[in-house]
GROMACS .gro file of C-alpha atoms in nm:
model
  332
    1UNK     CA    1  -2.649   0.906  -0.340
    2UNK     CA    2  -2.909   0.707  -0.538
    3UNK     CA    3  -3.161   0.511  -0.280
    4UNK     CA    4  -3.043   0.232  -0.107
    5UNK     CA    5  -3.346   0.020  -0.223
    6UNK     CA    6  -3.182  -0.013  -0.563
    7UNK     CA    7  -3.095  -0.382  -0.604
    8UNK     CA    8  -2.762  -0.335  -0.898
    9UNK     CA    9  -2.590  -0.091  -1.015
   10UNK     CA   10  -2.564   0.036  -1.348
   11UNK     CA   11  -2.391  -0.235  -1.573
   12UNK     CA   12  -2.079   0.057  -1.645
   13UNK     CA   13  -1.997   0.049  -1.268
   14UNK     CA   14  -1.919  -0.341  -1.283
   15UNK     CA   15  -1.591  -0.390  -1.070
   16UNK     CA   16  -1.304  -0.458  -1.310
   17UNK     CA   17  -1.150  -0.815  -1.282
   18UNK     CA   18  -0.892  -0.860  -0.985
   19UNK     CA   19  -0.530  -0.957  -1.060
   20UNK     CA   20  -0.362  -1.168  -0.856
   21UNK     CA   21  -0.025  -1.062  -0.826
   22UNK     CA   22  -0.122  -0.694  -0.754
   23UNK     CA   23  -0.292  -0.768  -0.435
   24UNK     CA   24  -0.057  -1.073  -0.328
   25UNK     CA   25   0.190  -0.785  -0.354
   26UNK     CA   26   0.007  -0.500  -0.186
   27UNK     CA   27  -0.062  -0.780   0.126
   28UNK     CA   28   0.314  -0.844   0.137
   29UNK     CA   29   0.329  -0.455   0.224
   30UNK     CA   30   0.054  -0.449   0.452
   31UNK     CA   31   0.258  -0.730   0.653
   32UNK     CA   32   0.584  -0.510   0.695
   33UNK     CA   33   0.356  -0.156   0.752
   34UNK     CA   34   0.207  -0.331   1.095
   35UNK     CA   35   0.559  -0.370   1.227
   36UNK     CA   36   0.619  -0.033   1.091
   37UNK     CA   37   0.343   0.096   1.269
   38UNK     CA   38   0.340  -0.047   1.615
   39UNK     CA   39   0.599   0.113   1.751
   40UNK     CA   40   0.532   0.489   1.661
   41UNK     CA   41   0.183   0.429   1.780
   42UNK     CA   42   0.293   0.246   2.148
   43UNK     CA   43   0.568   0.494   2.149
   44UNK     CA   44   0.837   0.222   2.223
   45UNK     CA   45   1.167   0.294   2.285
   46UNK     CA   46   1.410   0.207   1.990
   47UNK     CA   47   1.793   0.394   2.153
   48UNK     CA   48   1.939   0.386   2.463
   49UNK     CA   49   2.243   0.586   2.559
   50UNK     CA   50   2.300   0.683   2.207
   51UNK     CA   51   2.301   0.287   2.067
   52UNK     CA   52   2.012   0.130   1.877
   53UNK     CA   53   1.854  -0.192   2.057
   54UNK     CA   54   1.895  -0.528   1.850
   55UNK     CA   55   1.523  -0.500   1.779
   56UNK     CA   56   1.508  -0.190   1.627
   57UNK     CA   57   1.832  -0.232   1.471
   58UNK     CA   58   1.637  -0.497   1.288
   59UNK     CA   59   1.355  -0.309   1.174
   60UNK     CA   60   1.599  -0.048   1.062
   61UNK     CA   61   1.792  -0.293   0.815
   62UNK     CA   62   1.512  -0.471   0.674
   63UNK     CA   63   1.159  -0.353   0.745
   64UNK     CA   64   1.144   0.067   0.812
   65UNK     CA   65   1.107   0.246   0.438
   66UNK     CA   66   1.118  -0.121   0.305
   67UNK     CA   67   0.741  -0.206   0.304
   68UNK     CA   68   0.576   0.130   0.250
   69UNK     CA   69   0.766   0.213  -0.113
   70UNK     CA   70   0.574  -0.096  -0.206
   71UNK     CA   71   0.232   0.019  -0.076
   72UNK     CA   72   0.289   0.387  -0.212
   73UNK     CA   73   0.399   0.252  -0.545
   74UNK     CA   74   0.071  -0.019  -0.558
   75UNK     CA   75  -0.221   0.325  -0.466
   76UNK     CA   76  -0.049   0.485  -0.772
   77UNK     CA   77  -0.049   0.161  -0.999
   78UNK     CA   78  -0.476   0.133  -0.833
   79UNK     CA   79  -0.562   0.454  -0.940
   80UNK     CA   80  -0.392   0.455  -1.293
   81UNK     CA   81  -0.589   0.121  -1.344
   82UNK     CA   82  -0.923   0.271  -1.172
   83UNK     CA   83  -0.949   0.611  -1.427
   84UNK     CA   84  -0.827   0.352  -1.739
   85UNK     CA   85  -1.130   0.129  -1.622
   86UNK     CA   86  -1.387   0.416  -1.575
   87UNK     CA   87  -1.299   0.579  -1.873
   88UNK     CA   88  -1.418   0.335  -2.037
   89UNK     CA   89  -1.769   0.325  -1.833
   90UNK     CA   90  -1.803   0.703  -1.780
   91UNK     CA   91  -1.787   0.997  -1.953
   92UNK     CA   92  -1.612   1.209  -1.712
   93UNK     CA   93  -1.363   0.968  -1.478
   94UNK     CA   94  -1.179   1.211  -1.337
   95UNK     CA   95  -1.473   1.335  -1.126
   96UNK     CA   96  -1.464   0.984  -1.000
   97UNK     CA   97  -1.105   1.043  -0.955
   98UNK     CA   98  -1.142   1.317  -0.685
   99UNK     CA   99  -1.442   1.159  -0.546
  100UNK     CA  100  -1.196   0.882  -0.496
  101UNK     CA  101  -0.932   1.075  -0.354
  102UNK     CA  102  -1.151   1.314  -0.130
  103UNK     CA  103  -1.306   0.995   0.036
  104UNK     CA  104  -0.983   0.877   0.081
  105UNK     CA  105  -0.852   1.189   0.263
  106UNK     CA  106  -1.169   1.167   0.484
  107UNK     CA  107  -1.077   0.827   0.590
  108UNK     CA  108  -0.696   0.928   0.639
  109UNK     CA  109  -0.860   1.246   0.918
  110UNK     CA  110  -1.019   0.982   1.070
  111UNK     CA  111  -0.757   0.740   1.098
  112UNK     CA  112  -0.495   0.987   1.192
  113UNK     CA  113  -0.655   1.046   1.508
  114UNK     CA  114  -0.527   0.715   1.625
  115UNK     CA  115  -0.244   0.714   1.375
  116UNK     CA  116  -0.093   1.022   1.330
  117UNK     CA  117   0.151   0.910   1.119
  118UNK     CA  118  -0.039   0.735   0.867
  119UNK     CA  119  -0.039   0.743   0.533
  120UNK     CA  120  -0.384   0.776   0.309
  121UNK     CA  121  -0.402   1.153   0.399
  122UNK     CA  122  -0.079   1.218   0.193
  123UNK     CA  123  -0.175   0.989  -0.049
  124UNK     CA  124  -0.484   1.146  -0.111
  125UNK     CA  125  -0.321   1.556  -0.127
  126UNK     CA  126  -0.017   1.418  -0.350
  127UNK     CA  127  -0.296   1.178  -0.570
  128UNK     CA  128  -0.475   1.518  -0.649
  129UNK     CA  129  -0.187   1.752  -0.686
  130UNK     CA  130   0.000   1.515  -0.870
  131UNK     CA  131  -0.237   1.246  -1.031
  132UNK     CA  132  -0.460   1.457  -1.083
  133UNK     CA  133  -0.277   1.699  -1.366
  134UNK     CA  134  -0.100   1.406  -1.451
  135UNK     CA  135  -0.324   1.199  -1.607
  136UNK     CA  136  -0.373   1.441  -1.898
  137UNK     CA  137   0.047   1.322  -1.943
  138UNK     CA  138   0.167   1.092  -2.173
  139UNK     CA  139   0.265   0.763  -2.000
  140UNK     CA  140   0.645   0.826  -2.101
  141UNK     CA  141   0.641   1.127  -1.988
  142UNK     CA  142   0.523   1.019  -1.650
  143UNK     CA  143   0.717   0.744  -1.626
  144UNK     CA  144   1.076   1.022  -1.641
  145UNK     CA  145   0.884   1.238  -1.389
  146UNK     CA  146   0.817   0.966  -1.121
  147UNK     CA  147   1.151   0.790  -1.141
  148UNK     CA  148   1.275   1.139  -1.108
  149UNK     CA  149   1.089   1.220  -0.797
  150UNK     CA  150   1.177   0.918  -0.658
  151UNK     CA  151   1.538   1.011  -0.702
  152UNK     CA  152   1.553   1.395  -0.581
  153UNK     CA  153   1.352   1.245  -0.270
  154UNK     CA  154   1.643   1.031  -0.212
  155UNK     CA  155   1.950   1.283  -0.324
  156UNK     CA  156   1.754   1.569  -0.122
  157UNK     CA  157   1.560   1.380   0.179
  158UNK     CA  158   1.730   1.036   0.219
  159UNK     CA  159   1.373   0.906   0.185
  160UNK     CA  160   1.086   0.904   0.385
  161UNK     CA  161   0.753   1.127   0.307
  162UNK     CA  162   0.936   1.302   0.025
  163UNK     CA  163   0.944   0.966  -0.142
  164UNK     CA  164   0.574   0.938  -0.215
  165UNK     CA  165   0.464   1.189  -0.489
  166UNK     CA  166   0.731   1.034  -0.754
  167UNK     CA  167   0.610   0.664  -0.616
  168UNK     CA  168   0.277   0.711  -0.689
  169UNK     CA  169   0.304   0.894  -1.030
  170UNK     CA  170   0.573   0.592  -1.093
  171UNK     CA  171   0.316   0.349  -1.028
  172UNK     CA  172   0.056   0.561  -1.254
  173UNK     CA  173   0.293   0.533  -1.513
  174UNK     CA  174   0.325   0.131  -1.479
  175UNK     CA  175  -0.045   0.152  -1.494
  176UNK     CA  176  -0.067   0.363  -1.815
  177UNK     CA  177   0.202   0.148  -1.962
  178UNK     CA  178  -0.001  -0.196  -1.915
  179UNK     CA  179   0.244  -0.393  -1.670
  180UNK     CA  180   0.002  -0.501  -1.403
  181UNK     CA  181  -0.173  -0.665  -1.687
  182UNK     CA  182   0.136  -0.809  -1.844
  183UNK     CA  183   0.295  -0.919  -1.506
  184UNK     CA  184   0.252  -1.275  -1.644
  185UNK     CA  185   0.444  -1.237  -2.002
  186UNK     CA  186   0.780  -1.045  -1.816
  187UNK     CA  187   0.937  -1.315  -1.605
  188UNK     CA  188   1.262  -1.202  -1.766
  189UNK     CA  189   1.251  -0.833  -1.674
  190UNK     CA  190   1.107  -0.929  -1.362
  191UNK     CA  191   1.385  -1.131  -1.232
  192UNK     CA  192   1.645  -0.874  -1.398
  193UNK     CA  193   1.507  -0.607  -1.169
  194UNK     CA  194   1.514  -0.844  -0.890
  195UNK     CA  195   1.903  -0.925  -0.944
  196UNK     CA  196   1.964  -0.516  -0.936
  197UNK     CA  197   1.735  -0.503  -0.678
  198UNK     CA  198   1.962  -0.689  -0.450
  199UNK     CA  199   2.294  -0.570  -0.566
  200UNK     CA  200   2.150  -0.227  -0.494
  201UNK     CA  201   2.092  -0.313  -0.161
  202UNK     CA  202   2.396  -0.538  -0.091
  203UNK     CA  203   2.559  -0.208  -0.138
  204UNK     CA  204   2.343   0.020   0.050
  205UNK     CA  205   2.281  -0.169   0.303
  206UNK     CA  206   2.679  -0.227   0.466
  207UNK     CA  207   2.666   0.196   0.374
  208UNK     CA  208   2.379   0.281   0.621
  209UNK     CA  209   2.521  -0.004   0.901
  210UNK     CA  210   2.807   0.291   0.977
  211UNK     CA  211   2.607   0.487   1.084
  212UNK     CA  212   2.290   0.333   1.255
  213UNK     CA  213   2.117   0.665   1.422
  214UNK     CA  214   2.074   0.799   1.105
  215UNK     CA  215   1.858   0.556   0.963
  216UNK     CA  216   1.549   0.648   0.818
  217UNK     CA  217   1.747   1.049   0.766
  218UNK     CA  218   2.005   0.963   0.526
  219UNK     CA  219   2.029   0.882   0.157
  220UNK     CA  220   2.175   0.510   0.241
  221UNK     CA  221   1.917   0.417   0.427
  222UNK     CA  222   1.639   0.534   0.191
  223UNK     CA  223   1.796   0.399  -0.140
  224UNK     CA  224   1.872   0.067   0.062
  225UNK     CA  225   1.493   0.087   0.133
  226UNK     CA  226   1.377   0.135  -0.238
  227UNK     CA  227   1.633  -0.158  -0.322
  228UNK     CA  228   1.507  -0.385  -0.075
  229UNK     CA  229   1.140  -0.269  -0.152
  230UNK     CA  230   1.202  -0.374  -0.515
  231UNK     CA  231   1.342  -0.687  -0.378
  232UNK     CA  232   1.064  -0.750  -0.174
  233UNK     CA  233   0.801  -0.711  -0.455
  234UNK     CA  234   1.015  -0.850  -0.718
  235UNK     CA  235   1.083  -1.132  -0.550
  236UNK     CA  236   0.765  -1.244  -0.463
  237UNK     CA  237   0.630  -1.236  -0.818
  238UNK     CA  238   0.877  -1.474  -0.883
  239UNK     CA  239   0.755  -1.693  -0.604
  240UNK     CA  240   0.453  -1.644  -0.747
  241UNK     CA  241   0.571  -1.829  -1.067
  242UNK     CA  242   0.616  -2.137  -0.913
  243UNK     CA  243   0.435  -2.429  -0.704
  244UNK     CA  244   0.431  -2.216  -0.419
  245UNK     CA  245   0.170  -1.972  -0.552
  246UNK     CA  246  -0.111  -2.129  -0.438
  247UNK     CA  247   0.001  -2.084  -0.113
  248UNK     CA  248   0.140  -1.748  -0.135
  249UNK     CA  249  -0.189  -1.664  -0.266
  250UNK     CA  250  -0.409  -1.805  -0.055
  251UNK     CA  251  -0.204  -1.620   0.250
  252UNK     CA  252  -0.100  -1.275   0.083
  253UNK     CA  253  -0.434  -1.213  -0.159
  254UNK     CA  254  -0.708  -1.196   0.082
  255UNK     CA  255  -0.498  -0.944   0.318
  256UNK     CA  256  -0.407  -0.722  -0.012
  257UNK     CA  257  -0.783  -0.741  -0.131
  258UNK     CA  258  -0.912  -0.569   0.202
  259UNK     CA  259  -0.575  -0.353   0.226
  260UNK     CA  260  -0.758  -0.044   0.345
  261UNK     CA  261  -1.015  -0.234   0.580
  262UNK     CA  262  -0.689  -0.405   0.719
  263UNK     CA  263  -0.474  -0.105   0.710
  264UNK     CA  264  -0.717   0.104   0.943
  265UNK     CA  265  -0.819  -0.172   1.164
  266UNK     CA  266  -0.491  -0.298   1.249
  267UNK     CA  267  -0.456  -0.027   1.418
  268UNK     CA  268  -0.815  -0.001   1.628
  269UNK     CA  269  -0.710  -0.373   1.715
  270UNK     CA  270  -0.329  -0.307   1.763
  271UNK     CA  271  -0.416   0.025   2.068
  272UNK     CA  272  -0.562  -0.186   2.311
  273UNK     CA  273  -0.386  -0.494   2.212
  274UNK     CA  274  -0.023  -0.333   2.283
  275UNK     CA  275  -0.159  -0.206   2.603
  276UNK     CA  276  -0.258  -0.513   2.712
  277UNK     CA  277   0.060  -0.652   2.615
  278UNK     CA  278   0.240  -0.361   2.802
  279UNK     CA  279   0.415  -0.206   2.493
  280UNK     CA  280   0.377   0.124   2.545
  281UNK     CA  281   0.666   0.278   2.619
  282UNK     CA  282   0.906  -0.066   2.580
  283UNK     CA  283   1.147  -0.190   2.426
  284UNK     CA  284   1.018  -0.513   2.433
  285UNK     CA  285   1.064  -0.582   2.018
  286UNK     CA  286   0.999  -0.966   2.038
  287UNK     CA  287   0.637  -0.901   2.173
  288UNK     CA  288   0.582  -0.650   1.949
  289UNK     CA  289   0.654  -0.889   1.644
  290UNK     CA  290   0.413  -1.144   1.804
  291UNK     CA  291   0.131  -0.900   1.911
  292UNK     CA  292   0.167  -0.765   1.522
  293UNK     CA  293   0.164  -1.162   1.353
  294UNK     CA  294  -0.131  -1.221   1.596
  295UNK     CA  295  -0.271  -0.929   1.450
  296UNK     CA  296  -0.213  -1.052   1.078
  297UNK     CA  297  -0.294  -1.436   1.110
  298UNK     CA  298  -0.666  -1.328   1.273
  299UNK     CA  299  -0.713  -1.042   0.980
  300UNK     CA  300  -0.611  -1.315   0.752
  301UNK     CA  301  -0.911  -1.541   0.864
  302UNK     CA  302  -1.094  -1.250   0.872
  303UNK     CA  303  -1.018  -1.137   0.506
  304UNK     CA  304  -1.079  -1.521   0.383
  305UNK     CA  305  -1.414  -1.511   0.571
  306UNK     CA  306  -1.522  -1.186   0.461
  307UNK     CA  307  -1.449  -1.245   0.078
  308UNK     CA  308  -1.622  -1.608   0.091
  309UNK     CA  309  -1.965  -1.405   0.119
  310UNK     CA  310  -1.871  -1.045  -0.004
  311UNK     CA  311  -1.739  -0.843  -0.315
  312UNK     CA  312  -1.510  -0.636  -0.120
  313UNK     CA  313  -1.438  -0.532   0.223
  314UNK     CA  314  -1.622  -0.318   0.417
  315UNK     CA  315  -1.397  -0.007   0.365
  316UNK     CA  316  -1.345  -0.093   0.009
  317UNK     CA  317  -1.733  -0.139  -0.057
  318UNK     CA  318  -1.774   0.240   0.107
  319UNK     CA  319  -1.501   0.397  -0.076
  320UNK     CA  320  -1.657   0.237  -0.393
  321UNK     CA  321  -2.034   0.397  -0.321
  322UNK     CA  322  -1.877   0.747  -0.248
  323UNK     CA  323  -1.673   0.702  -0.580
  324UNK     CA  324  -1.963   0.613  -0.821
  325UNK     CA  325  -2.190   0.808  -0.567
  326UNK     CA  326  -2.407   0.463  -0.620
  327UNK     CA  327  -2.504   0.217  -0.403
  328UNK     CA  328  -2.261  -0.113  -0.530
  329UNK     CA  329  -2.351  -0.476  -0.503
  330UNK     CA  330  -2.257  -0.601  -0.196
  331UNK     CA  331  -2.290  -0.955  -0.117
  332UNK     CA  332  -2.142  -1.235  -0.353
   0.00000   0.00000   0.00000
């Protein structure tokens, strides 16, 4: 890495010009992960004598394989727009690529020692087993391969970890194809997808309710996850269309902005925290869903802080260096 004395980078490794709707999006999944991911971690108990507890039962309709679609879609969609942007500032971005990816996996070890079941490690194998190739493929083609991934994972799986290699080629293919940029001109398509989105899961959902226990291991739970998921992101960008964007923004941006400073220190904040609160081993679902909004509303004046004097977060402004193998502008 190039001395740290250097005051700028090389004009080519400029970062490329935020948009909007892409991280309002990606915080809207970081919100549903955290109450993903606190109960796992605290080991809380979600069945007793062969029922589901209301709480769970919750998280099971309308939050479990509901947020992380989103997020796993969104790293695809990033790295499709990170090798179109450094392809056009270096001549060989797919050595940025795997630079990207192996500091990715690093951070994923690291974090899985708290977090076993977390999720940059696989998304930094599947990105460079899958990606990888991939990018040499034309967009169409791409875009038939992830939307059939997605669908074998949910014939063959019912969901879950399966899901992610056709997600993130999906969202490489979105990213190839220009949508994150055009976001603004398809208000039409957007709120199509939306509509099928929740007819999809008004279907799916009544489906997986017979049989409770087997949510999260059954086809009707995952595809009423990737309709609700679609929902979810759908629905916000129309939100996003209307007076109540500058508040949805000013909430949702900051969070999905610093997603993977947020992502891995929720969880160094949300160890002790549920200790404290005496989660560990509870059922006690209404604290959980306060200890993780705590947990939210203080990274979200964190976030808003931290971007009001830096490019990036702290995480983000690492993973850049190691990617460019540069030392990137820091401060605002």
């Amino acid at each position: 890495m190039s001395s740290p004395t250097r005051t700028a980078p090389p004009a080519s490794t400029a970062p490329r010009r935020r948009i909007g709707e892409i991280d309002a999006v990606r915080g809207l999944a970081l919100c549903g992960i955290l109450f993903v991911n606190i109960p796992p971690i605290m080991e809380m108990s979600g069945i007793v004598d062969q029922q589901v507890l209301p709480g769970r039962h919750v998280l099971d309709l309308f939050v479990q394989e509901r947020f992380f679609p989103i997020f796993s879609l969104l790293f695809g969609v990033g790295f499709g727009l990170f090798l179109r942007s450094a392809g056009s500032r270096h001549p060989r971005p797919r050595v940025l690529l795997v630079r990207r990816l192996l500091a990715l996996f690093g951070v994923g070890l690291l974090h899985s020692l708290l977090h076993p079941g977390e999720a940059l490690t696989p998304y930094a194998l599947f990105g460079l087993v899958f990606l990888l190739p991939l990018s040499w493929a034309n967009r169409w083609v791409n875009l038939v391969l992830g939307l059939g991934g997605v669908s074998t994972a949910l014939v063959l799986f019912g969901g879950g970890l399966p899901l992610i290699p056709g997600l993130l080629v999906l969202g490489f293919a979105l990213a190839q194809l220009g949508v994150p940029e055009a976001l603004p001109r398809l208000g039409g398509w957007i709120g199509a997808v939306f509509a099928l989105a929740v007819l999809g899961a008004a279907v799916a959902l009544p489906v997986q309710e017979r049989d409770p226990l087997m949510a999260g291991f059954a086809t009707p739970s995952g595809v009423a996850g990737i309709c609700l998921a679609t929902a979810y992101a759908t629905g916000l960008l129309l939100l996003l269309r209307t007076p109540l964007r500058g508040v949805l923004g000013a909430v949702l941006e900051p969070l999905g902005r610093m997603a993977l400073t947020n992502y891995v220190t929720a969880t160094l904040l949300l160890i002790p925290l549920g200790h404290l609160a005496g989660l560990h081993g509870s059922s006690a679902y209404g604290a959980m869903a306060l200890l993780a909004t705590g947990i939210l509303l203080l990274q979200l004046l964190w976030s808003r802080f931290w971007l009001a004097r830096f490019r990036q977060g702290p995480l983000e402004w690492a993973w850049r260096c190691f990617t460019w193998w540069d030392v990137q502008p820091f401060r605002r």
